[in-house]
C-alpha positions as a Markdown table, in Angstrom:
| # | Residue | x | y | z |
|---|---|---|---|---|
| 1 | Unk | 4.9 | 4.3 | 3.7 |
| 2 | Unk | 1.9 | 2.3 | 2.9 |
| 3 | Unk | 1.8 | -1.5 | 2.3 |
| 4 | Unk | 0.7 | -2.5 | -1.2 |
| 5 | Unk | -2.3 | -4.3 | 0.4 |
| 6 | Unk | -3.5 | -1.2 | 2.2 |
| 7 | Unk | -3.0 | 1.0 | -0.9 |
| 8 | Unk | -5.2 | -1.5 | -2.9 |
| 9 | Unk | -7.8 | -1.3 | -0.2 |
| 10 | Unk | -7.8 | 2.5 | -0.2 |
| 11 | Unk | -8.0 | 2.6 | -4.0 |
| 12 | Unk | -11.0 | 0.2 | -3.8 |
| 13 | Unk | -9.3 | -2.6 | -5.4 |
| 14 | Unk | -9.7 | -6.3 | -4.6 |
| 15 | Unk | -7.3 | -7.4 | -1.9 |
| 16 | Unk | -3.9 | -8.8 | -2.8 |
| 17 | Unk | -4.2 | -11.3 | 0.1 |
| 18 | Unk | -7.2 | -12.7 | 1.8 |
| 19 | Unk | -8.1 | -11.5 | 5.4 |
| 20 | Unk | -6.8 | -14.8 | 6.9 |
| 21 | Unk | -3.4 | -14.8 | 5.0 |
| 22 | Unk | -0.6 | -14.5 | 7.6 |
| 23 | Unk | 1.2 | -12.2 | 5.1 |
| 24 | Unk | -1.6 | -9.7 | 5.1 |
| 25 | Unk | -0.2 | -6.7 | 7.0 |
| 26 | Unk | -3.7 | -5.6 | 8.3 |
| 27 | Unk | -2.7 | -1.9 | 8.1 |
| 28 | Unk | -6.3 | -0.8 | 8.4 |
| 29 | Unk | -6.3 | -1.9 | 12.0 |
| 30 | Unk | -3.5 | 0.4 | 13.1 |
| 31 | Unk | -4.1 | 3.7 | 15.0 |
| 32 | Unk | -2.2 | 5.9 | 12.6 |
| 33 | Unk | -1.6 | 8.7 | 15.0 |
| 34 | Unk | 0.0 | 6.3 | 17.4 |
| 35 | Unk | 2.2 | 4.9 | 14.5 |
| 36 | Unk | 3.4 | 8.5 | 13.8 |
| 37 | Unk | 4.2 | 9.2 | 17.4 |
| 38 | Unk | 6.1 | 5.9 | 17.8 |
| 39 | Unk | 8.1 | 6.5 | 14.6 |
| 40 | Unk | 9.2 | 9.9 | 15.9 |
| 41 | Unk | 9.9 | 8.8 | 19.4 |
| 42 | Unk | 11.8 | 5.5 | 18.7 |
| 43 | Unk | 13.6 | 6.1 | 15.4 |
| 44 | Unk | 17.1 | 7.3 | 16.7 |
| 45 | Unk | 18.5 | 7.1 | 13.1 |
| 46 | Unk | 16.6 | 10.2 | 12.1 |
| 47 | Unk | 18.6 | 13.4 | 12.1 |
| 48 | Unk | 17.0 | 16.3 | 14.0 |
| 49 | Unk | 15.8 | 18.0 | 10.9 |
| 50 | Unk | 14.2 | 14.8 | 9.7 |
| 51 | Unk | 12.3 | 14.4 | 13.0 |
| 52 | Unk | 11.1 | 18.0 | 12.6 |
| 53 | Unk | 9.8 | 17.2 | 9.2 |
| 54 | Unk | 7.8 | 14.3 | 10.4 |
| 55 | Unk | 4.6 | 15.3 | 12.0 |
| 56 | Unk | 1.7 | 13.7 | 13.7 |
| 57 | Unk | -1.0 | 13.1 | 11.1 |
| 58 | Unk | 1.4 | 12.2 | 8.2 |
| 59 | Unk | 0.1 | 8.7 | 7.9 |
| 60 | Unk | -3.5 | 9.8 | 7.9 |
| 61 | Unk | -2.7 | 12.6 | 5.2 |
| 62 | Unk | -1.0 | 9.9 | 3.1 |
| 63 | Unk | -4.1 | 7.7 | 3.2 |
| 64 | Unk | -6.3 | 10.7 | 2.3 |
| 65 | Unk | -4.1 | 11.3 | -0.7 |
| 66 | Unk | -4.3 | 7.7 | -1.8 |
| 67 | Unk | -8.1 | 7.7 | -1.5 |
| 68 | Unk | -8.2 | 10.9 | -3.6 |
| 69 | Unk | -6.4 | 9.2 | -6.4 |
| 70 | Unk | -2.6 | 9.4 | -6.0 |
| 71 | Unk | -0.1 | 6.8 | -5.1 |
| 72 | Unk | 3.6 | 6.7 | -4.1 |
| 73 | Unk | 5.4 | 10.1 | -4.7 |
| 74 | Unk | 2.2 | 11.7 | -5.9 |
| 75 | Unk | 2.0 | 9.6 | -9.1 |
| 76 | Unk | -1.6 | 9.2 | -10.2 |
| 77 | Unk | -3.4 | 5.8 | -9.6 |
| 78 | Unk | -4.4 | 4.2 | -12.9 |
| 79 | Unk | -5.9 | 0.9 | -12.2 |
| 80 | Unk | -5.6 | -2.2 | -9.8 |
| 81 | Unk | -3.7 | -4.5 | -12.2 |
| 82 | Unk | -1.1 | -1.9 | -13.0 |
| 83 | Unk | -0.5 | -1.1 | -9.4 |
| 84 | Unk | 0.1 | -4.7 | -8.5 |
| 85 | Unk | 2.2 | -5.2 | -11.7 |
| 86 | Unk | 4.5 | -2.3 | -10.7 |
| 87 | Unk | 4.9 | -3.1 | -6.9 |
| 88 | Unk | 4.6 | -6.9 | -6.7 |
| 89 | Unk | 5.5 | -8.6 | -9.9 |
| 90 | Unk | 5.6 | -12.1 | -8.3 |
| 91 | Unk | 2.0 | -11.8 | -7.2 |
| 92 | Unk | 0.8 | -10.1 | -10.5 |
| 93 | Unk | -0.5 | -13.1 | -12.5 |
| 94 | Unk | -2.3 | -14.7 | -9.6 |
| 95 | Unk | -3.9 | -11.4 | -8.7 |
| 96 | Unk | -4.8 | -10.7 | -12.3 |
| 97 | Unk | -6.4 | -14.1 | -12.9 |
| 98 | Unk | -8.3 | -14.1 | -9.6 |
| 99 | Unk | -9.8 | -10.7 | -10.0 |
| 100 | Unk | -9.6 | -9.5 | -13.5 |
| 101 | Unk | -9.7 | -12.6 | -15.8 |
| 102 | Unk | -10.9 | -10.5 | -18.8 |
| 103 | Unk | -7.9 | -8.2 | -18.4 |
| 104 | Unk | -5.3 | -10.8 | -19.5 |
| 105 | Unk | -3.0 | -9.3 | -22.2 |
| 106 | Unk | -0.5 | -12.2 | -22.0 |
| 107 | Unk | -3.3 | -14.9 | -21.9 |
| 108 | Unk | -1.8 | -16.6 | -18.9 |
| 109 | Unk | -5.1 | -17.2 | -17.0 |
| 110 | Unk | -6.5 | -20.7 | -17.2 |
């Protein structure tokens, strides 16, 4: 599963949070192969068939799919504001006004 911040980055969108924001998950810094390995090794809640379904490289493939234009569950990526509106409604207006002031259908930007 990708954070919204990382998906925005992979889609080429402006960031949801600044680099120095403590809420920025900095997913781009992780070794994704190691993340896959740790998930499989440490997640004792997975059933054996679920462990077999997970594979090394799943995170990297997920990133490749996002870069190619899909988003969660294979839905097509449309635009940056729509992605933020769908997954982070509380951040939507600030993100919109900061990055897309001309795209303001509700006229909420100062």
